[in-house]
Amino acid sequence: MEFRRPGNAASKSGREEIRRRLLSWPDCYYRERDPKIRLEMLDEADAEGLTPEDNAVRRRLHEIRYPSSGPVKDTFLKAWLDMRFLRDNSGSFFFRGKDPKKLDKVLAPLGFAEMCGERSKENLLYQELYHLGMLYASLCQEDKGYSSVLFGIGQLSDDKLGRKIGAEFRDIAVNVPGEYDKENKYELWTRAISDAFCDMFPDLADAYRSA
């Protein structure tokens, strides 16, 4: 489904619907959550000759993000969860010293070496990482457990939920790369994830940027 507030109708598949949505190509591609529908959009865009050079890179990023072997999985979302693991265990005995290779192991599979160094490819990796940020923020807003106050009792206000999400984004995008001395190498990660949060929560953008 698209990045919509809970309760809105889900997007539809089918070639005619895909072709209709391509009227806003490539924006529609980056508003879609479902990996299969994203691939259908990409296939149809190629069939219609839309942005062929960029689509070759988008297809490669789709392959990296959603490996075809086995059940559909999102390696970008897995990287986010692995970043949370690094954050949550940073004070443990086994994580003392913060070996930078641990961060490389999490983020390198997302295609940084392959995409960085060429502006057009970097821009497309940025858009894919931005998509990850928008996806994660949407999932947090829809998850009753994430927004619960205590033991599933009561729900956070919209403002407090936004601030909770922002604190996690700040950790994942800024603090963890900085703690592992990789803020320069993964500046694209930091910028894309941070921009996604600020666009999703514009009222909290200034506070996020100045934290």
C-alpha positions as a Python dict, from the first residue, in 0.01 Angstrom:
ca = {
    (1, 'M'): (0, 0, 0),
    (2, 'E'): (103, 361, -36),
    (3, 'F'): (238, 577, 242),
    (4, 'R'): (-101, 676, 376),
    (5, 'R'): (-242, 723, 721),
    (6, 'P'): (-407, 412, 869),
    (7, 'G'): (-766, 374, 755),
    (8, 'N'): (-714, 492, 399),
    (9, 'A'): (-776, 251, 117),
    (10, 'A'): (-490, 31, 4),
    (11, 'S'): (-348, 66, -344),
    (12, 'K'): (-463, -171, -616),
    (13, 'S'): (-260, -391, -845),
    (14, 'G'): (-351, -490, -1202),
    (15, 'R'): (-198, -354, -1521),
    (16, 'E'): (-457, -85, -1585),
    (17, 'E'): (-418, 47, -1233),
    (18, 'I'): (-41, 33, -1265),
    (19, 'R'): (-55, 226, -1592),
    (20, 'R'): (-280, 487, -1436),
    (21, 'R'): (-40, 535, -1148),
    (22, 'L'): (254, 570, -1386),
    (23, 'L'): (117, 912, -1478),
    (24, 'S'): (308, 1028, -1169),
    (25, 'W'): (623, 824, -1244),
    (26, 'P'): (864, 794, -1067),
    (27, 'D'): (696, 945, -759),
    (28, 'C'): (442, 664, -749),
    (29, 'Y'): (725, 410, -723),
    (30, 'Y'): (853, 573, -406),
    (31, 'R'): (508, 592, -247),
    (32, 'E'): (442, 219, -285),
    (33, 'R'): (524, -26, -5),
    (34, 'D'): (457, -362, -168),
    (35, 'P'): (775, -502, -333),
    (36, 'K'): (576, -696, -594),
    (37, 'I'): (373, -393, -698),
    (38, 'R'): (690, -185, -711),
    (39, 'L'): (838, -440, -951),
    (40, 'E'): (520, -435, -1162),
    (41, 'M'): (549, -57, -1181),
    (42, 'L'): (912, -85, -1285),
    (43, 'D'): (831, -342, -1553),
    (44, 'E'): (550, -127, -1693),
    (45, 'A'): (767, 185, -1686),
    (46, 'D'): (1026, -1, -1891),
    (47, 'A'): (758, -117, -2132),
    (48, 'E'): (651, 245, -2182),
    (49, 'G'): (1008, 369, -2215),
    (50, 'L'): (1002, 588, -1905),
    (51, 'T'): (1343, 689, -1759),
    (52, 'P'): (1521, 376, -1893),
    (53, 'E'): (1869, 460, -1760),
    (54, 'D'): (1744, 534, -1410),
    (55, 'N'): (1523, 226, -1420),
    (56, 'A'): (1825, 2, -1474),
    (57, 'V'): (1964, 132, -1145),
    (58, 'R'): (1624, 109, -975),
    (59, 'R'): (1601, -254, -1086),
    (60, 'R'): (1944, -327, -943),
    (61, 'L'): (1844, -164, -613),
    (62, 'H'): (1523, -369, -616),
    (63, 'E'): (1733, -685, -653),
    (64, 'I'): (1955, -578, -363),
    (65, 'R'): (1665, -481, -141),
    (66, 'Y'): (1430, -771, -219),
    (67, 'P'): (1639, -1083, -300),
    (68, 'S'): (1444, -1318, -525),
    (69, 'S'): (1544, -1641, -351),
    (70, 'G'): (1291, -1761, -94),
    (71, 'P'): (1014, -1552, 63),
    (72, 'V'): (1011, -1179, -5),
    (73, 'K'): (1227, -999, 248),
    (74, 'D'): (1341, -639, 279),
    (75, 'T'): (1716, -621, 336),
    (76, 'F'): (1691, -246, 392),
    (77, 'L'): (1441, -295, 674),
    (78, 'K'): (1664, -571, 816),
    (79, 'A'): (1953, -323, 818),
    (80, 'W'): (1739, -82, 1022),
    (81, 'L'): (1667, -353, 1278),
    (82, 'D'): (2036, -445, 1288),
    (83, 'M'): (2119, -79, 1353),
    (84, 'R'): (1876, -90, 1644),
    (85, 'F'): (2064, -395, 1774),
    (86, 'L'): (2393, -203, 1758),
    (87, 'R'): (2232, 86, 1943),
    (88, 'D'): (2068, -126, 2210),
    (89, 'N'): (2382, -329, 2280),
    (90, 'S'): (2640, -51, 2258),
    (91, 'G'): (2708, -67, 2632),
    (92, 'S'): (2742, -443, 2662),
    (93, 'F'): (3073, -620, 2727),
    (94, 'F'): (3091, -772, 2378),
    (95, 'F'): (3034, -436, 2208),
    (96, 'R'): (3304, -239, 2384),
    (97, 'G'): (3538, -64, 2144),
    (98, 'K'): (3274, -26, 1873),
    (99, 'D'): (3458, -199, 1588),
    (100, 'P'): (3367, -4, 1269),
    (101, 'K'): (3348, -333, 1080),
    (102, 'K'): (3027, -411, 1269),
    (103, 'L'): (2858, -111, 1107),
    (104, 'D'): (3000, -195, 765),
    (105, 'K'): (2855, -544, 797),
    (106, 'V'): (2510, -392, 847),
    (107, 'L'): (2513, -116, 585),
    (108, 'A'): (2753, -233, 315),
    (109, 'P'): (2503, -488, 171),
    (110, 'L'): (2268, -200, 80),
    (111, 'G'): (2480, -114, -224),
    (112, 'F'): (2693, 180, -108),
    (113, 'A'): (3010, 62, -282),
    (114, 'E'): (2821, -8, -605),
    (115, 'M'): (2617, 313, -611),
    (116, 'C'): (2836, 579, -452),
    (117, 'G'): (3084, 771, -664),
    (118, 'E'): (2842, 845, -948),
    (119, 'R'): (2590, 1124, -883),
    (120, 'S'): (2294, 969, -1065),
    (121, 'K'): (2333, 636, -884),
    (122, 'E'): (2381, 809, -549),
    (123, 'N'): (2058, 1001, -602),
    (124, 'L'): (1867, 680, -668),
    (125, 'L'): (2017, 509, -362),
    (126, 'Y'): (1917, 819, -164),
    (127, 'Q'): (1558, 783, -286),
    (128, 'E'): (1552, 415, -188),
    (129, 'L'): (1685, 494, 159),
    (130, 'Y'): (1434, 778, 188),
    (131, 'H'): (1164, 524, 99),
    (132, 'L'): (1289, 305, 385),
    (133, 'G'): (1256, 596, 626),
    (134, 'M'): (903, 674, 512),
    (135, 'L'): (811, 306, 536),
    (136, 'Y'): (948, 269, 888),
    (137, 'A'): (779, 586, 1012),
    (138, 'S'): (449, 465, 868),
    (139, 'L'): (484, 125, 1033),
    (140, 'C'): (557, 288, 1369),
    (141, 'Q'): (244, 502, 1344),
    (142, 'E'): (31, 198, 1265),
    (143, 'D'): (179, -31, 1531),
    (144, 'K'): (-37, -14, 1844),
    (145, 'G'): (244, -170, 2046),
    (146, 'Y'): (491, 99, 1940),
    (147, 'S'): (250, 377, 2029),
    (148, 'S'): (132, 227, 2359),
    (149, 'V'): (214, 408, 2684),
    (150, 'L'): (285, 110, 2909),
    (151, 'F'): (216, -264, 2870),
    (152, 'G'): (-24, -191, 2587),
    (153, 'I'): (-241, 33, 2805),
    (154, 'G'): (-320, 374, 2658),
    (155, 'Q'): (-177, 534, 2346),
    (156, 'L'): (74, 814, 2303),
    (157, 'S'): (-52, 1144, 2167),
    (158, 'D'): (42, 1222, 1808),
    (159, 'D'): (307, 1468, 1927),
    (160, 'K'): (465, 1225, 2175),
    (161, 'L'): (455, 944, 1920),
    (162, 'G'): (627, 1166, 1666),
    (163, 'R'): (895, 1254, 1917),
    (164, 'K'): (949, 888, 2004),
    (165, 'I'): (986, 803, 1637),
    (166, 'G'): (1218, 1101, 1594),
    (167, 'A'): (1443, 983, 1877),
    (168, 'E'): (1481, 645, 1709),
    (169, 'F'): (1546, 804, 1370),
    (170, 'R'): (1811, 1024, 1526),
    (171, 'D'): (1982, 722, 1679),
    (172, 'I'): (1969, 515, 1361),
    (173, 'A'): (2056, 792, 1116),
    (174, 'V'): (2303, 1002, 1313),
    (175, 'N'): (2417, 865, 1647),
    (176, 'V'): (2508, 508, 1559),
    (177, 'P'): (2717, 599, 1250),
    (178, 'G'): (2889, 866, 1459),
    (179, 'E'): (2966, 625, 1743),
    (180, 'Y'): (3133, 390, 1493),
    (181, 'D'): (3324, 675, 1323),
    (182, 'K'): (3142, 616, 997),
    (183, 'E'): (2944, 939, 966),
    (184, 'N'): (3132, 1044, 651),
    (185, 'K'): (3118, 708, 477),
    (186, 'Y'): (2744, 676, 535),
    (187, 'E'): (2647, 1042, 503),
    (188, 'L'): (2393, 941, 238),
    (189, 'W'): (2222, 709, 488),
    (190, 'T'): (2209, 986, 747),
    (191, 'R'): (2073, 1244, 506),
    (192, 'A'): (1807, 1024, 347),
    (193, 'I'): (1672, 884, 674),
    (194, 'S'): (1672, 1227, 839),
    (195, 'D'): (1498, 1390, 542),
    (196, 'A'): (1230, 1121, 549),
    (197, 'F'): (1152, 1191, 913),
    (198, 'C'): (1144, 1568, 866),
    (199, 'D'): (910, 1536, 568),
    (200, 'M'): (682, 1296, 755),
    (201, 'F'): (679, 1516, 1067),
    (202, 'P'): (740, 1875, 949),
    (203, 'D'): (633, 2022, 1284),
    (204, 'L'): (918, 1831, 1452),
    (205, 'A'): (1181, 1893, 1183),
    (206, 'D'): (1353, 2187, 1353),
    (207, 'A'): (1381, 2002, 1683),
    (208, 'Y'): (1518, 1695, 1503),
    (209, 'R'): (1777, 1893, 1309),
    (210, 'S'): (1898, 2081, 1616),
    (211, 'A'): (1919, 1780, 1849),
}
